[in-house]
Amino acid sequence: MTSWQVHQPGPVRTHPLVEVQRSRPIPTSSELLVRVLACGVCRTDLHVAEGDLPVHRANVVPGHEIVGVVEEVGAAVQDFSPGDRVGIPWLHSTCGQCEYCLRGRENLCPNSTYTGWDIDGGYAEYAVATAEFALRLPDGYSDAETSLLLCAGIIGFRALQRAEVPDGGRLGIYGFGGSAHIAAQVAMARGAEVHVMTRSESARALATQLGAASVQGSYDRPPALLDSAIIFAPVGDLVPTALAALNRGGILSIAGIHLSDIPSLNYRHHLFYEREIRSVTANTRQDAREFLAFAGEHHLEITTNTYPLADANRALVDLAEDRITGAAVLLPQLLDSGGRA
């Protein structure tokens, strides 16, 4: 099969991914072998490729927003059969025995593993998944659209939960890419008033189209104080800006796995009156089930930019240089300009 590996992490302009031909993976007794139909291109993949995240596995295949068809099931698998359409998310496994797993906070498991970081992911024609962590998918979305539900959607959903937007409250969103444009729709469906701060003109247009109450530049003040805010952009400089826009008792949720350094904060200006900062770490399977059920009941507008698998490096460059509105998706069966699948 064809796959893309991170041979040497480095600036995305140096094309850190290398295309290789290798044998299809063989599933263990508890795993599924999945033929990849679509794989979302997440900013976390960019962090893995560029080395912002430490190497967990040499020559790893990135990609953790995978939609595919089950080709083989391990001997111990009971819940899936060949031919099933399935999702493979970021969370690949947890130990199930530590204090965090036993408390229902498996996203904090110190022994957790992740697709496309610890385990080869979906920048390939085939991938394997632990059956207990594979996901049933809602109807009503294309493969490309569904792939973005599997991380962009789930992580945005958890970030929204962590932000604790009050009923009818005002939510500020900083950065408006794949995850943010889904979370905004969930928040609005729940009755929140959403204000978007982003540098991209095309992202501002998308936010307006989706119904945001206001849209402005990344560091601009929203027209009213916010009850909650979420930072999706990996930019630490936005933290004091977002905190200054919060009302008393407001909560700032930081959604990314990587963030540049945060400038010093002024206690009275940024944190007093019980303003809070909360990080977001991965997700639980319950988060995934709740969000996918919501997506099945409320059709979300998913904005995709599709690329053939052969153009994986180009997709990452476009993501890094903010040339993508919504999110990018790799489609293994899509032909590139040279006629390659």
Short mmCIF file of C-alpha atoms in Angstrom, two decimals, residues 129-332:
data_model
loop_
_atom_site.label_atom_id
_atom_site.label_comp_id
_atom_site.label_asym_id
_atom_site.label_seq_id
_atom_site.Cartn_x
_atom_site.Cartn_y
_atom_site.Cartn_z
CA ALA A 129 -7.83 0.52 14.87
CA THR A 130 -8.53 -0.91 18.30
CA ALA A 131 -12.11 -2.13 17.94
CA GLU A 132 -13.13 -0.77 21.36
CA PHE A 133 -12.11 2.74 20.27
CA ALA A 134 -13.50 2.66 16.72
CA LEU A 135 -16.66 4.68 16.17
CA ARG A 136 -20.02 4.15 14.53
CA LEU A 137 -20.77 7.01 12.17
CA PRO A 138 -23.88 9.15 11.64
CA ASP A 139 -25.70 9.18 8.31
CA GLY A 140 -26.17 12.26 6.15
CA TYR A 141 -22.53 13.22 5.55
CA SER A 142 -20.05 12.39 2.82
CA ASP A 143 -16.87 10.51 3.72
CA ALA A 144 -14.87 13.76 3.54
CA GLU A 145 -17.35 15.59 5.77
CA THR A 146 -17.54 12.71 8.24
CA SER A 147 -13.76 12.59 8.63
CA LEU A 148 -13.79 16.09 10.11
CA LEU A 149 -16.31 15.07 12.73
CA LEU A 150 -13.77 12.61 14.16
CA CYS A 151 -11.31 15.12 15.64
CA ALA A 152 -12.19 18.64 14.58
CA GLY A 153 -15.75 17.95 15.68
CA ILE A 154 -15.05 15.90 18.79
CA ILE A 155 -12.29 18.16 20.15
CA GLY A 156 -14.36 21.25 19.40
CA PHE A 157 -17.24 19.64 21.28
CA ARG A 158 -15.05 18.93 24.31
CA ALA A 159 -13.62 22.47 24.21
CA LEU A 160 -17.19 23.77 24.18
CA GLN A 161 -18.07 21.57 27.17
CA ARG A 162 -15.01 22.87 29.03
CA ALA A 163 -15.99 26.47 28.26
CA GLU A 164 -19.37 25.99 30.03
CA VAL A 165 -21.27 28.54 27.98
CA PRO A 166 -24.34 29.56 30.02
CA ASP A 167 -27.80 29.29 28.47
CA GLY A 168 -28.15 32.09 25.96
CA GLY A 169 -24.60 33.24 26.74
CA ARG A 170 -21.99 34.91 24.56
CA LEU A 171 -19.16 32.73 23.24
CA GLY A 172 -16.00 34.10 21.65
CA ILE A 173 -14.05 31.92 19.21
CA TYR A 174 -10.43 32.74 18.36
CA GLY A 175 -9.30 31.15 15.10
CA PHE A 176 -11.86 29.73 12.69
CA GLY A 177 -10.58 26.57 11.03
CA GLY A 178 -11.84 23.00 10.88
CA SER A 179 -12.66 22.54 14.55
CA ALA A 180 -13.91 26.07 15.23
CA HIS A 181 -16.42 26.18 12.39
CA ILE A 182 -18.04 23.00 13.73
CA ALA A 183 -18.01 24.05 17.40
CA ALA A 184 -19.59 27.39 16.46
CA GLN A 185 -22.54 25.59 14.88
CA VAL A 186 -23.00 23.36 17.93
CA ALA A 187 -22.94 26.42 20.21
CA MET A 188 -25.47 28.30 18.07
CA ALA A 189 -27.74 25.25 17.92
CA ARG A 190 -27.71 25.31 21.73
CA GLY A 191 -28.73 28.97 21.78
CA ALA A 192 -25.39 30.73 22.27
CA GLU A 193 -24.48 34.04 20.65
CA VAL A 194 -21.17 33.45 18.86
CA HIS A 195 -18.51 36.09 18.15
CA VAL A 196 -15.57 35.13 15.93
CA MET A 197 -12.06 36.60 15.96
CA THR A 198 -9.81 35.42 13.14
CA ARG A 199 -7.16 36.85 10.79
CA SER A 200 -8.32 35.03 7.64
CA GLU A 201 -10.71 36.92 5.38
CA SER A 202 -12.13 33.69 3.96
CA ALA A 203 -12.68 32.36 7.50
CA ARG A 204 -14.48 35.58 8.42
CA ALA A 205 -16.74 35.14 5.42
CA LEU A 206 -17.48 31.56 6.47
CA ALA A 207 -18.27 32.65 10.04
CA THR A 208 -20.68 35.28 8.74
CA GLN A 209 -22.31 32.71 6.44
CA LEU A 210 -22.79 30.30 9.35
CA GLY A 211 -24.55 32.95 11.46
CA ALA A 212 -21.95 34.45 13.81
CA ALA A 213 -23.25 37.51 15.66
CA SER A 214 -20.03 39.42 14.91
CA VAL A 215 -16.78 38.77 13.06
CA GLN A 216 -13.53 40.69 13.48
CA GLY A 217 -9.73 40.41 13.51
CA SER A 218 -7.84 38.08 15.83
CA TYR A 219 -6.91 40.74 18.39
CA ASP A 220 -10.02 42.94 18.06
CA ARG A 221 -12.47 43.31 20.93
CA PRO A 222 -15.88 41.75 20.39
CA PRO A 223 -18.81 44.18 20.63
CA ALA A 224 -19.81 42.87 24.08
CA LEU A 225 -18.12 41.09 26.99
CA LEU A 226 -18.03 37.32 26.62
CA ASP A 227 -19.31 34.69 29.04
CA SER A 228 -16.97 32.07 27.58
CA ALA A 229 -14.25 31.85 24.96
CA ILE A 230 -12.33 29.15 23.10
CA ILE A 231 -8.91 29.58 21.51
CA PHE A 232 -8.45 27.25 18.54
CA ALA A 233 -5.44 29.01 16.99
CA PRO A 234 -2.12 27.73 18.44
CA VAL A 235 -1.13 31.27 19.40
CA GLY A 236 -0.26 32.02 23.03
CA ASP A 237 -0.46 35.78 22.41
CA LEU A 238 -4.23 35.37 22.14
CA VAL A 239 -4.60 34.26 25.77
CA PRO A 240 -4.42 37.74 27.39
CA THR A 241 -6.55 39.14 24.55
CA ALA A 242 -9.27 36.55 25.15
CA LEU A 243 -9.13 36.92 28.93
CA ALA A 244 -9.53 40.70 28.65
CA ALA A 245 -12.69 40.13 26.61
CA LEU A 246 -14.30 37.90 29.27
CA ASN A 247 -16.99 39.11 31.64
CA ARG A 248 -16.77 38.38 35.36
CA GLY A 249 -16.79 34.64 36.00
CA GLY A 250 -15.95 33.90 32.37
CA ILE A 251 -14.11 30.76 31.26
CA LEU A 252 -11.43 30.52 28.58
CA SER A 253 -10.96 27.07 27.03
CA ILE A 254 -7.78 26.37 25.05
CA ALA A 255 -8.49 23.65 22.50
CA GLY A 256 -5.12 22.85 20.94
CA ILE A 257 -2.55 20.19 21.79
CA HIS A 258 0.21 22.76 21.13
CA LEU A 259 0.35 26.47 21.95
CA SER A 260 3.14 29.01 21.54
CA ASP A 261 4.31 30.67 24.75
CA ILE A 262 1.79 32.75 26.66
CA PRO A 263 2.87 36.32 27.54
CA SER A 264 2.83 37.43 31.17
CA LEU A 265 -0.63 38.13 32.56
CA ASN A 266 -1.79 40.95 34.77
CA TYR A 267 -3.75 39.40 37.61
CA ARG A 268 -6.31 42.17 38.01
CA HIS A 269 -6.78 42.86 34.31
CA HIS A 270 -6.87 39.26 33.07
CA LEU A 271 -7.80 36.89 35.92
CA PHE A 272 -9.53 38.73 38.75
CA TYR A 273 -13.30 38.40 39.18
CA GLU A 274 -12.94 34.61 38.94
CA ARG A 275 -12.04 34.35 35.28
CA GLU A 276 -10.66 30.89 34.52
CA ILE A 277 -8.30 29.27 31.99
CA ARG A 278 -8.90 25.61 31.12
CA SER A 279 -6.90 23.38 28.82
CA VAL A 280 -8.38 20.61 26.70
CA THR A 281 -6.64 17.24 26.55
CA ALA A 282 -7.82 14.79 23.89
CA ASN A 283 -11.30 13.39 24.50
CA THR A 284 -13.13 10.44 25.99
CA ARG A 285 -15.14 7.90 24.04
CA GLN A 286 -18.23 9.32 25.72
CA ASP A 287 -17.42 12.73 24.24
CA ALA A 288 -17.21 11.10 20.82
CA ARG A 289 -20.50 9.25 21.18
CA GLU A 290 -22.35 12.34 22.42
CA PHE A 291 -20.99 14.54 19.67
CA LEU A 292 -21.65 12.07 16.85
CA ALA A 293 -25.20 11.61 18.14
CA PHE A 294 -25.63 15.41 18.08
CA ALA A 295 -24.23 15.54 14.54
CA GLY A 296 -26.72 12.88 13.50
CA GLU A 297 -29.64 14.87 14.90
CA HIS A 298 -28.51 18.36 13.81
CA HIS A 299 -27.03 18.48 10.35
CA LEU A 300 -23.83 20.52 10.51
CA GLU A 301 -22.38 22.38 7.53
CA ILE A 302 -18.89 20.96 7.06
CA THR A 303 -16.53 22.90 4.79
CA THR A 304 -13.93 20.66 3.15
CA ASN A 305 -11.02 21.07 0.73
CA THR A 306 -10.15 17.70 -0.81
CA TYR A 307 -6.71 16.50 -1.91
CA PRO A 308 -5.50 13.20 -3.37
CA LEU A 309 -3.38 11.13 -1.00
CA ALA A 310 -0.41 11.85 -3.32
CA ASP A 311 -0.66 15.54 -2.31
CA ALA A 312 -0.33 15.07 1.45
CA ASN A 313 2.61 17.47 1.72
CA ARG A 314 0.77 20.13 -0.28
CA ALA A 315 -2.22 19.84 2.03
CA LEU A 316 0.00 20.44 5.07
CA VAL A 317 1.67 23.44 3.43
CA ASP A 318 -1.73 24.94 2.58
CA LEU A 319 -2.85 24.40 6.18
CA ALA A 320 0.30 26.01 7.58
CA GLU A 321 -0.07 29.03 5.29
CA ASP A 322 -3.79 29.56 6.00
CA ARG A 323 -4.90 28.78 2.47
CA ILE A 324 -7.66 26.45 3.64
CA THR A 325 -11.18 27.52 4.55
CA GLY A 326 -12.73 24.92 6.84
CA ALA A 327 -10.43 21.90 6.71
CA ALA A 328 -8.46 19.73 4.29
CA VAL A 329 -9.22 16.06 3.63
CA LEU A 330 -7.11 13.42 1.88
CA LEU A 331 -9.01 11.04 -0.41
CA PRO A 332 -6.95 7.96 -1.41
#
